[in-house]
Amino acid sequence: MTQPKISSIAYLIAEPVRAVILITLADGSAMSASALADAAGVTPQTASSHLAKLLDGGLLTVEIKGRNRFYQLAGPDVSHVLESLAAVSPQTSTWRSLPNRAAHELRFARCCYDHLAGQVGVAVTQGMLERGYILERNEREFVLTLRGIEWLQSLNPESGEPCFQDHVQARRCLDWTERQHHIAGPLGTHLLDTFCQLGWLRRTAGTRAVSVTTTGWRAFKTHLGIEHLRHLEAPLHATVPARRRLIPAPAAG
């Protein structure tokens, strides 16, 4: 039986520059070598050396368009591994201090599999807990209450049938950027779909990042008391200075 070469993959991810490159691409986007060099704060030559190793290791793929090469994660499994590692990494880790726009957008609001995550996802969960819409059943699950069912029904009264029955369980998913739990499982999927259908959230093609609309901010404040995050959205659109050095730039190892 062939054993998976975990050590070789761990070696690739553990190098700081490569870790920054990988997490920058975690939203599913494709970026050029120069853009990734800017994100990691290294020279294009250093970035190219690291990109070659990530390609050889099967963590990245590259698409050639004319004279340009665009890199992206090899698949969702790579993204899931990165998120799992980030969830147990130190709070001071580079993963949480990236100044580039993509990283900030992912931390602010994103799709985690089929549910809402990031600062907005955690805030929605806390708002539902505070209002008694869900309860903490145990370390692994939330449970939707009758009050929560009524609230969900009020969001879409024209649907007719109740969207859930009593005591629906919802998995607690540890948010890798916030180190708190957000709602996953069928309830998490329903919430994300509902918020998008109501125009509170807007998905963007080619990325897992999600934006909150003006209607969404009003609704989140009214229904869940969420307003403290709105000021965090503005910096996402600021331009990050090029080649800002985040970490030392050793030779690719």
PDB file of C-alpha atoms in Angstrom:
ATOM      1  CA  MET A   1       0.000   0.000   0.000  1.00  0.00           C
ATOM      2  CA  THR A   2       1.386   3.386  -1.007  1.00  0.00           C
ATOM      3  CA  GLN A   3       1.744   5.798   1.897  1.00  0.00           C
ATOM      4  CA  PRO A   4       0.851   9.477   1.332  1.00  0.00           C
ATOM      5  CA  LYS A   5       3.866  11.779   1.441  1.00  0.00           C
ATOM      6  CA  ILE A   6       2.529  14.041   4.153  1.00  0.00           C
ATOM      7  CA  SER A   7       5.970  15.305   5.110  1.00  0.00           C
ATOM      8  CA  SER A   8       6.671  16.652   1.614  1.00  0.00           C
ATOM      9  CA  ILE A   9       3.394  18.584   1.537  1.00  0.00           C
ATOM     10  CA  ALA A  10       3.960  19.873   5.070  1.00  0.00           C
ATOM     11  CA  TYR A  11       7.437  21.014   4.036  1.00  0.00           C
ATOM     12  CA  LEU A  12       6.017  23.029   1.139  1.00  0.00           C
ATOM     13  CA  ILE A  13       3.322  24.703   3.225  1.00  0.00           C
ATOM     14  CA  ALA A  14       5.551  25.404   6.238  1.00  0.00           C
ATOM     15  CA  GLU A  15       7.890  27.808   4.436  1.00  0.00           C
ATOM     16  CA  PRO A  16       6.668  31.364   5.297  1.00  0.00           C
ATOM     17  CA  VAL A  17       6.742  32.834   1.776  1.00  0.00           C
ATOM     18  CA  ARG A  18       4.950  29.821   0.322  1.00  0.00           C
ATOM     19  CA  ALA A  19       2.394  29.947   3.137  1.00  0.00           C
ATOM     20  CA  VAL A  20       1.583  33.554   2.223  1.00  0.00           C
ATOM     21  CA  ILE A  21       1.263  32.671  -1.466  1.00  0.00           C
ATOM     22  CA  LEU A  22      -1.090  29.783  -0.706  1.00  0.00           C
ATOM     23  CA  ILE A  23      -3.344  31.695   1.672  1.00  0.00           C
ATOM     24  CA  THR A  24      -3.489  34.603  -0.797  1.00  0.00           C
ATOM     25  CA  LEU A  25      -4.939  32.173  -3.344  1.00  0.00           C
ATOM     26  CA  ALA A  26      -7.326  30.571  -0.839  1.00  0.00           C
ATOM     27  CA  ASP A  27     -10.295  32.529  -2.199  1.00  0.00           C
ATOM     28  CA  GLY A  28     -10.102  30.542  -5.426  1.00  0.00           C
ATOM     29  CA  SER A  29      -8.693  33.346  -7.543  1.00  0.00           C
ATOM     30  CA  ALA A  30      -5.908  33.077 -10.126  1.00  0.00           C
ATOM     31  CA  MET A  31      -3.027  35.546  -9.842  1.00  0.00           C
ATOM     32  CA  SER A  32       0.158  36.390 -11.679  1.00  0.00           C
ATOM     33  CA  ALA A  33       3.611  35.808 -10.226  1.00  0.00           C
ATOM     34  CA  SER A  34       4.163  39.557  -9.852  1.00  0.00           C
ATOM     35  CA  ALA A  35       0.907  39.992  -7.916  1.00  0.00           C
ATOM     36  CA  LEU A  36       1.818  37.111  -5.619  1.00  0.00           C
ATOM     37  CA  ALA A  37       5.287  38.595  -5.131  1.00  0.00           C
ATOM     38  CA  ASP A  38       3.648  41.855  -4.046  1.00  0.00           C
ATOM     39  CA  ALA A  39       1.365  39.995  -1.643  1.00  0.00           C
ATOM     40  CA  ALA A  40       4.285  38.151  -0.050  1.00  0.00           C
ATOM     41  CA  GLY A  41       6.612  41.141  -0.042  1.00  0.00           C
ATOM     42  CA  VAL A  42       9.372  39.421  -2.016  1.00  0.00           C
ATOM     43  CA  THR A  43      11.048  39.936  -5.381  1.00  0.00           C
ATOM     44  CA  PRO A  44       9.522  38.366  -8.507  1.00  0.00           C
ATOM     45  CA  GLN A  45      12.569  36.090  -8.767  1.00  0.00           C
ATOM     46  CA  THR A  46      12.059  34.764  -5.237  1.00  0.00           C
ATOM     47  CA  ALA A  47       8.335  34.299  -5.835  1.00  0.00           C
ATOM     48  CA  SER A  48       8.992  32.407  -9.079  1.00  0.00           C
ATOM     49  CA  SER A  49      11.305  29.992  -7.274  1.00  0.00           C
ATOM     50  CA  HIS A  50       8.659  29.256  -4.638  1.00  0.00           C
ATOM     51  CA  LEU A  51       5.903  28.957  -7.246  1.00  0.00           C
ATOM     52  CA  ALA A  52       7.924  26.345  -9.112  1.00  0.00           C
ATOM     53  CA  LYS A  53       8.170  24.242  -5.954  1.00  0.00           C
ATOM     54  CA  LEU A  54       4.447  24.564  -5.269  1.00  0.00           C
ATOM     55  CA  LEU A  55       3.694  23.504  -8.842  1.00  0.00           C
ATOM     56  CA  ASP A  56       6.012  20.512  -8.587  1.00  0.00           C
ATOM     57  CA  GLY A  57       4.368  19.563  -5.294  1.00  0.00           C
ATOM     58  CA  GLY A  58       0.908  19.583  -6.836  1.00  0.00           C
ATOM     59  CA  LEU A  59      -0.448  22.383  -4.650  1.00  0.00           C
ATOM     60  CA  LEU A  60      -0.828  24.872  -7.500  1.00  0.00           C
ATOM     61  CA  THR A  61      -1.805  24.822 -11.144  1.00  0.00           C
ATOM     62  CA  VAL A  62      -0.899  27.386 -13.770  1.00  0.00           C
ATOM     63  CA  GLU A  63      -2.797  28.686 -16.777  1.00  0.00           C
ATOM     64  CA  ILE A  64      -0.921  30.407 -19.561  1.00  0.00           C
ATOM     65  CA  LYS A  65      -2.699  33.252 -21.344  1.00  0.00           C
ATOM     66  CA  GLY A  66      -0.500  34.789 -23.989  1.00  0.00           C
ATOM     67  CA  ARG A  67       2.666  35.919 -22.247  1.00  0.00           C
ATOM     68  CA  ASN A  68       1.102  35.760 -18.802  1.00  0.00           C
ATOM     69  CA  ARG A  69       0.974  32.884 -16.326  1.00  0.00           C
ATOM     70  CA  PHE A  70      -1.788  32.756 -13.724  1.00  0.00           C
ATOM     71  CA  TYR A  71      -1.492  30.561 -10.641  1.00  0.00           C
ATOM     72  CA  GLN A  72      -4.264  29.119  -8.486  1.00  0.00           C
ATOM     73  CA  LEU A  73      -4.761  26.367  -5.928  1.00  0.00           C
ATOM     74  CA  ALA A  74      -4.872  22.892  -7.421  1.00  0.00           C
ATOM     75  CA  GLY A  75      -8.321  22.248  -5.975  1.00  0.00           C
ATOM     76  CA  PRO A  76     -10.681  22.673  -3.016  1.00  0.00           C
ATOM     77  CA  ASP A  77      -8.821  20.018  -1.022  1.00  0.00           C
ATOM     78  CA  VAL A  78      -5.796  22.308  -0.857  1.00  0.00           C
ATOM     79  CA  SER A  79      -7.958  25.150   0.436  1.00  0.00           C
ATOM     80  CA  HIS A  80      -9.489  22.886   3.081  1.00  0.00           C
ATOM     81  CA  VAL A  81      -6.041  21.821   4.280  1.00  0.00           C
ATOM     82  CA  LEU A  82      -4.943  25.454   4.544  1.00  0.00           C
ATOM     83  CA  GLU A  83      -8.018  26.372   6.573  1.00  0.00           C
ATOM     84  CA  SER A  84      -7.530  23.436   8.922  1.00  0.00           C
ATOM     85  CA  LEU A  85      -3.906  24.411   9.534  1.00  0.00           C
ATOM     86  CA  ALA A  86      -4.811  28.062  10.005  1.00  0.00           C
ATOM     87  CA  ALA A  87      -7.420  27.132  12.624  1.00  0.00           C
ATOM     88  CA  VAL A  88      -4.713  25.668  14.869  1.00  0.00           C
ATOM     89  CA  SER A  89      -1.931  28.125  14.025  1.00  0.00           C
ATOM     90  CA  PRO A  90      -0.778  30.758  16.571  1.00  0.00           C
ATOM     91  CA  GLN A  91      -2.770  33.972  16.787  1.00  0.00           C
ATOM     92  CA  THR A  92       0.352  35.866  15.713  1.00  0.00           C
ATOM     93  CA  SER A  93       0.641  33.804  12.550  1.00  0.00           C
ATOM     94  CA  THR A  94       1.276  35.569   9.239  1.00  0.00           C
ATOM     95  CA  TRP A  95      -1.934  33.933   7.988  1.00  0.00           C
ATOM     96  CA  ARG A  96      -3.991  36.434   9.994  1.00  0.00           C
ATOM     97  CA  SER A  97      -1.943  39.566   9.272  1.00  0.00           C
ATOM     98  CA  LEU A  98      -1.848  39.680   5.490  1.00  0.00           C
ATOM     99  CA  PRO A  99      -2.532  43.262   4.304  1.00  0.00           C
ATOM    100  CA  ASN A 100      -3.661  42.307   0.811  1.00  0.00           C
ATOM    101  CA  ARG A 101      -7.265  42.818  -0.201  1.00  0.00           C
ATOM    102  CA  ALA A 102      -8.066  39.169  -0.917  1.00  0.00           C
ATOM    103  CA  ALA A 103      -7.036  38.085   2.577  1.00  0.00           C
ATOM    104  CA  HIS A 104      -9.093  40.849   4.218  1.00  0.00           C
ATOM    105  CA  GLU A 105     -12.136  39.998   2.139  1.00  0.00           C
ATOM    106  CA  LEU A 106     -11.889  36.335   3.103  1.00  0.00           C
ATOM    107  CA  ARG A 107     -11.642  37.187   6.779  1.00  0.00           C
ATOM    108  CA  PHE A 108     -14.553  39.603   6.567  1.00  0.00           C
ATOM    109  CA  ALA A 109     -17.113  37.310   4.901  1.00  0.00           C
ATOM    110  CA  ARG A 110     -16.695  34.168   2.832  1.00  0.00           C
ATOM    111  CA  CYS A 111     -18.308  30.891   1.862  1.00  0.00           C
ATOM    112  CA  CYS A 112     -16.956  27.988   3.902  1.00  0.00           C
ATOM    113  CA  TYR A 113     -18.056  24.967   1.886  1.00  0.00           C
ATOM    114  CA  ASP A 114     -21.799  25.798   1.631  1.00  0.00           C
ATOM    115  CA  HIS A 115     -22.249  28.138   4.599  1.00  0.00           C
ATOM    116  CA  LEU A 116     -21.292  31.640   5.745  1.00  0.00           C
ATOM    117  CA  ALA A 117     -17.998  32.198   7.550  1.00  0.00           C
ATOM    118  CA  GLY A 118     -15.634  34.981   8.531  1.00  0.00           C
ATOM    119  CA  GLN A 119     -16.423  37.930  10.774  1.00  0.00           C
ATOM    120  CA  VAL A 120     -19.938  38.229   9.375  1.00  0.00           C
ATOM    121  CA  GLY A 121     -20.613  34.503   9.770  1.00  0.00           C
ATOM    122  CA  VAL A 122     -19.503  34.563  13.407  1.00  0.00           C
ATOM    123  CA  ALA A 123     -21.562  37.720  14.065  1.00  0.00           C
ATOM    124  CA  VAL A 124     -24.685  36.075  12.599  1.00  0.00           C
ATOM    125  CA  THR A 125     -24.146  33.085  14.878  1.00  0.00           C
ATOM    126  CA  GLN A 126     -23.695  35.281  17.952  1.00  0.00           C
ATOM    127  CA  GLY A 127     -26.765  37.328  17.060  1.00  0.00           C
ATOM    128  CA  MET A 128     -28.881  34.188  16.754  1.00  0.00           C
ATOM    129  CA  LEU A 129     -27.574  32.872  20.079  1.00  0.00           C
ATOM    130  CA  GLU A 130     -28.315  36.142  21.862  1.00  0.00           C
ATOM    131  CA  ARG A 131     -31.887  36.170  20.548  1.00  0.00           C
ATOM    132  CA  GLY A 132     -32.571  32.550  21.368  1.00  0.00           C
ATOM    133  CA  TYR A 133     -32.875  31.444  17.745  1.00  0.00           C
ATOM    134  CA  ILE A 134     -30.288  28.728  18.349  1.00  0.00           C
ATOM    135  CA  LEU A 135     -28.870  27.085  21.459  1.00  0.00           C
ATOM    136  CA  GLU A 136     -25.538  25.411  22.090  1.00  0.00           C
ATOM    137  CA  ARG A 137     -26.461  21.746  22.367  1.00  0.00           C
ATOM    138  CA  ASN A 138     -22.934  20.466  22.970  1.00  0.00           C
ATOM    139  CA  GLU A 139     -19.384  21.092  21.833  1.00  0.00           C
ATOM    140  CA  ARG A 140     -20.190  19.992  18.296  1.00  0.00           C
ATOM    141  CA  GLU A 141     -23.739  21.175  17.625  1.00  0.00           C
ATOM    142  CA  PHE A 142     -26.190  24.030  17.805  1.00  0.00           C
ATOM    143  CA  VAL A 143     -29.921  23.379  17.824  1.00  0.00           C
ATOM    144  CA  LEU A 144     -32.546  25.563  16.135  1.00  0.00           C
ATOM    145  CA  THR A 145     -35.329  26.596  18.515  1.00  0.00           C
ATOM    146  CA  LEU A 146     -39.023  27.185  17.826  1.00  0.00           C
ATOM    147  CA  ARG A 147     -38.305  30.883  18.110  1.00  0.00           C
ATOM    148  CA  GLY A 148     -35.604  30.486  15.490  1.00  0.00           C
ATOM    149  CA  ILE A 149     -37.965  28.617  13.167  1.00  0.00           C
ATOM    150  CA  GLU A 150     -40.503  31.430  13.473  1.00  0.00           C
ATOM    151  CA  TRP A 151     -37.810  33.989  12.704  1.00  0.00           C
ATOM    152  CA  LEU A 152     -36.668  32.127   9.604  1.00  0.00           C
ATOM    153  CA  GLN A 153     -40.264  31.819   8.449  1.00  0.00           C
ATOM    154  CA  SER A 154     -40.763  35.575   8.912  1.00  0.00           C
ATOM    155  CA  LEU A 155     -37.879  36.254   6.529  1.00  0.00           C
ATOM    156  CA  ASN A 156     -39.712  34.474   3.714  1.00  0.00           C
ATOM    157  CA  PRO A 157     -43.418  34.344   4.620  1.00  0.00           C
ATOM    158  CA  GLU A 158     -44.485  33.552   1.039  1.00  0.00           C
ATOM    159  CA  SER A 159     -42.826  30.132   1.142  1.00  0.00           C
ATOM    160  CA  GLY A 160     -45.837  28.708   2.991  1.00  0.00           C
ATOM    161  CA  GLU A 161     -44.337  25.551   4.486  1.00  0.00           C
ATOM    162  CA  PRO A 162     -41.996  25.800   7.489  1.00  0.00           C
ATOM    163  CA  CYS A 163     -38.394  25.596   6.347  1.00  0.00           C
ATOM    164  CA  PHE A 164     -37.416  23.460   9.338  1.00  0.00           C
ATOM    165  CA  GLN A 165     -38.992  21.357  12.023  1.00  0.00           C
ATOM    166  CA  ASP A 166     -38.290  21.690  15.735  1.00  0.00           C
ATOM    167  CA  HIS A 167     -34.901  20.791  17.213  1.00  0.00           C
ATOM    168  CA  VAL A 168     -32.927  20.935  13.989  1.00  0.00           C
ATOM    169  CA  GLN A 169     -29.274  20.314  14.709  1.00  0.00           C
ATOM    170  CA  ALA A 170     -26.614  22.504  13.179  1.00  0.00           C
ATOM    171  CA  ARG A 171     -22.944  21.670  13.207  1.00  0.00           C
ATOM    172  CA  ARG A 172     -20.561  24.055  14.930  1.00  0.00           C
ATOM    173  CA  CYS A 173     -17.725  24.864  12.537  1.00  0.00           C
ATOM    174  CA  LEU A 174     -14.561  26.467  13.918  1.00  0.00           C
ATOM    175  CA  ASP A 175     -13.832  29.618  11.930  1.00  0.00           C
ATOM    176  CA  TRP A 176     -10.169  29.561  10.962  1.00  0.00           C
ATOM    177  CA  THR A 177      -9.755  33.344  10.957  1.00  0.00           C
ATOM    178  CA  GLU A 178     -11.865  34.240  13.996  1.00  0.00           C
ATOM    179  CA  ARG A 179     -11.228  31.223  16.249  1.00  0.00           C
ATOM    180  CA  GLN A 180     -14.931  31.125  17.096  1.00  0.00           C
ATOM    181  CA  HIS A 181     -17.713  28.874  15.848  1.00  0.00           C
ATOM    182  CA  HIS A 182     -20.130  29.662  13.060  1.00  0.00           C
ATOM    183  CA  ILE A 183     -23.166  27.693  11.864  1.00  0.00           C
ATOM    184  CA  ALA A 184     -22.629  24.850   9.390  1.00  0.00           C
ATOM    185  CA  GLY A 185     -24.741  21.922   8.232  1.00  0.00           C
ATOM    186  CA  PRO A 186     -28.236  22.211   6.679  1.00  0.00           C
ATOM    187  CA  LEU A 187     -29.056  25.286   8.752  1.00  0.00           C
ATOM    188  CA  GLY A 188     -25.860  27.035   7.670  1.00  0.00           C
ATOM    189  CA  THR A 189     -26.635  26.259   4.031  1.00  0.00           C
ATOM    190  CA  HIS A 190     -30.185  27.562   4.418  1.00  0.00           C
ATOM    191  CA  LEU A 191     -29.000  30.798   6.026  1.00  0.00           C
ATOM    192  CA  LEU A 192     -26.457  31.531   3.286  1.00  0.00           C
ATOM    193  CA  ASP A 193     -28.959  30.766   0.526  1.00  0.00           C
ATOM    194  CA  THR A 194     -31.663  32.860   2.207  1.00  0.00           C
ATOM    195  CA  PHE A 195     -29.401  35.861   2.779  1.00  0.00           C
ATOM    196  CA  CYS A 196     -28.340  35.759  -0.874  1.00  0.00           C
ATOM    197  CA  GLN A 197     -31.920  35.371  -2.135  1.00  0.00           C
ATOM    198  CA  LEU A 198     -33.040  38.318  -0.010  1.00  0.00           C
ATOM    199  CA  GLY A 199     -30.226  40.448  -1.397  1.00  0.00           C
ATOM    200  CA  TRP A 200     -28.436  40.816   1.925  1.00  0.00           C
ATOM    201  CA  LEU A 201     -25.299  39.137   0.630  1.00  0.00           C
ATOM    202  CA  ARG A 202     -23.712  39.081  -2.805  1.00  0.00           C
ATOM    203  CA  ARG A 203     -21.403  36.362  -4.063  1.00  0.00           C
ATOM    204  CA  THR A 204     -18.586  37.155  -6.475  1.00  0.00           C
ATOM    205  CA  ALA A 205     -17.650  34.820  -9.308  1.00  0.00           C
ATOM    206  CA  GLY A 206     -14.221  33.254  -9.002  1.00  0.00           C
ATOM    207  CA  THR A 207     -13.831  33.819  -5.262  1.00  0.00           C
ATOM    208  CA  ARG A 208     -15.271  32.566  -1.997  1.00  0.00           C
ATOM    209  CA  ALA A 209     -15.441  36.109  -0.635  1.00  0.00           C
ATOM    210  CA  VAL A 210     -18.945  37.474   0.014  1.00  0.00           C
ATOM    211  CA  SER A 211     -19.980  41.132   0.286  1.00  0.00           C
ATOM    212  CA  VAL A 212     -22.759  42.657   2.371  1.00  0.00           C
ATOM    213  CA  THR A 213     -25.151  44.920   0.467  1.00  0.00           C
ATOM    214  CA  THR A 214     -26.668  48.148   1.765  1.00  0.00           C
ATOM    215  CA  THR A 215     -29.943  46.260   2.201  1.00  0.00           C
ATOM    216  CA  GLY A 216     -28.032  43.565   4.045  1.00  0.00           C
ATOM    217  CA  TRP A 217     -26.495  45.961   6.545  1.00  0.00           C
ATOM    218  CA  ARG A 218     -29.920  47.373   7.377  1.00  0.00           C
ATOM    219  CA  ALA A 219     -31.392  43.891   7.720  1.00  0.00           C
ATOM    220  CA  PHE A 220     -28.550  42.519   9.841  1.00  0.00           C
ATOM    221  CA  LYS A 221     -28.855  45.494  12.194  1.00  0.00           C
ATOM    222  CA  THR A 222     -32.641  45.098  12.463  1.00  0.00           C
ATOM    223  CA  HIS A 223     -32.764  41.329  12.835  1.00  0.00           C
ATOM    224  CA  LEU A 224     -29.505  40.458  14.574  1.00  0.00           C
ATOM    225  CA  GLY A 225     -28.078  43.698  15.937  1.00  0.00           C
ATOM    226  CA  ILE A 226     -25.048  43.549  13.648  1.00  0.00           C
ATOM    227  CA  GLU A 227     -23.616  46.964  12.934  1.00  0.00           C
ATOM    228  CA  HIS A 228     -20.159  46.927  14.512  1.00  0.00           C
ATOM    229  CA  LEU A 229     -18.610  45.279  11.456  1.00  0.00           C
ATOM    230  CA  ARG A 230     -19.654  47.821   8.860  1.00  0.00           C
ATOM    231  CA  HIS A 231     -16.647  50.056   9.428  1.00  0.00           C
ATOM    232  CA  LEU A 232     -14.364  47.100   8.704  1.00  0.00           C
ATOM    233  CA  GLU A 233     -15.647  46.784   5.157  1.00  0.00           C
ATOM    234  CA  ALA A 234     -14.255  50.108   3.908  1.00  0.00           C
ATOM    235  CA  PRO A 235     -10.537  49.203   4.239  1.00  0.00           C
ATOM    236  CA  LEU A 236     -11.118  46.261   1.920  1.00  0.00           C
ATOM    237  CA  HIS A 237     -11.231  48.631  -1.010  1.00  0.00           C
ATOM    238  CA  ALA A 238      -8.039  50.476  -0.118  1.00  0.00           C
ATOM    239  CA  THR A 239      -4.961  49.916  -2.216  1.00  0.00           C
ATOM    240  CA  VAL A 240      -2.159  48.083  -0.439  1.00  0.00           C
ATOM    241  CA  PRO A 241       1.339  49.484  -1.064  1.00  0.00           C
ATOM    242  CA  ALA A 242       3.278  47.300  -3.479  1.00  0.00           C
ATOM    243  CA  ARG A 243       5.944  44.931  -2.171  1.00  0.00           C
ATOM    244  CA  ARG A 244       5.241  45.580   1.467  1.00  0.00           C
ATOM    245  CA  ARG A 245       7.559  43.175   3.273  1.00  0.00           C
ATOM    246  CA  LEU A 246       5.696  40.890   5.641  1.00  0.00           C
ATOM    247  CA  ILE A 247       8.358  38.326   6.425  1.00  0.00           C
ATOM    248  CA  PRO A 248      12.014  37.665   5.688  1.00  0.00           C
ATOM    249  CA  ALA A 249      12.657  36.483   2.163  1.00  0.00           C
ATOM    250  CA  PRO A 250      15.009  33.507   2.333  1.00  0.00           C
ATOM    251  CA  ALA A 251      15.935  31.580  -0.755  1.00  0.00           C
ATOM    252  CA  ALA A 252      13.344  29.030  -1.738  1.00  0.00           C
ATOM    253  CA  GLY A 253      13.939  25.960   0.359  1.00  0.00           C
TER     254      GLY A 253
END
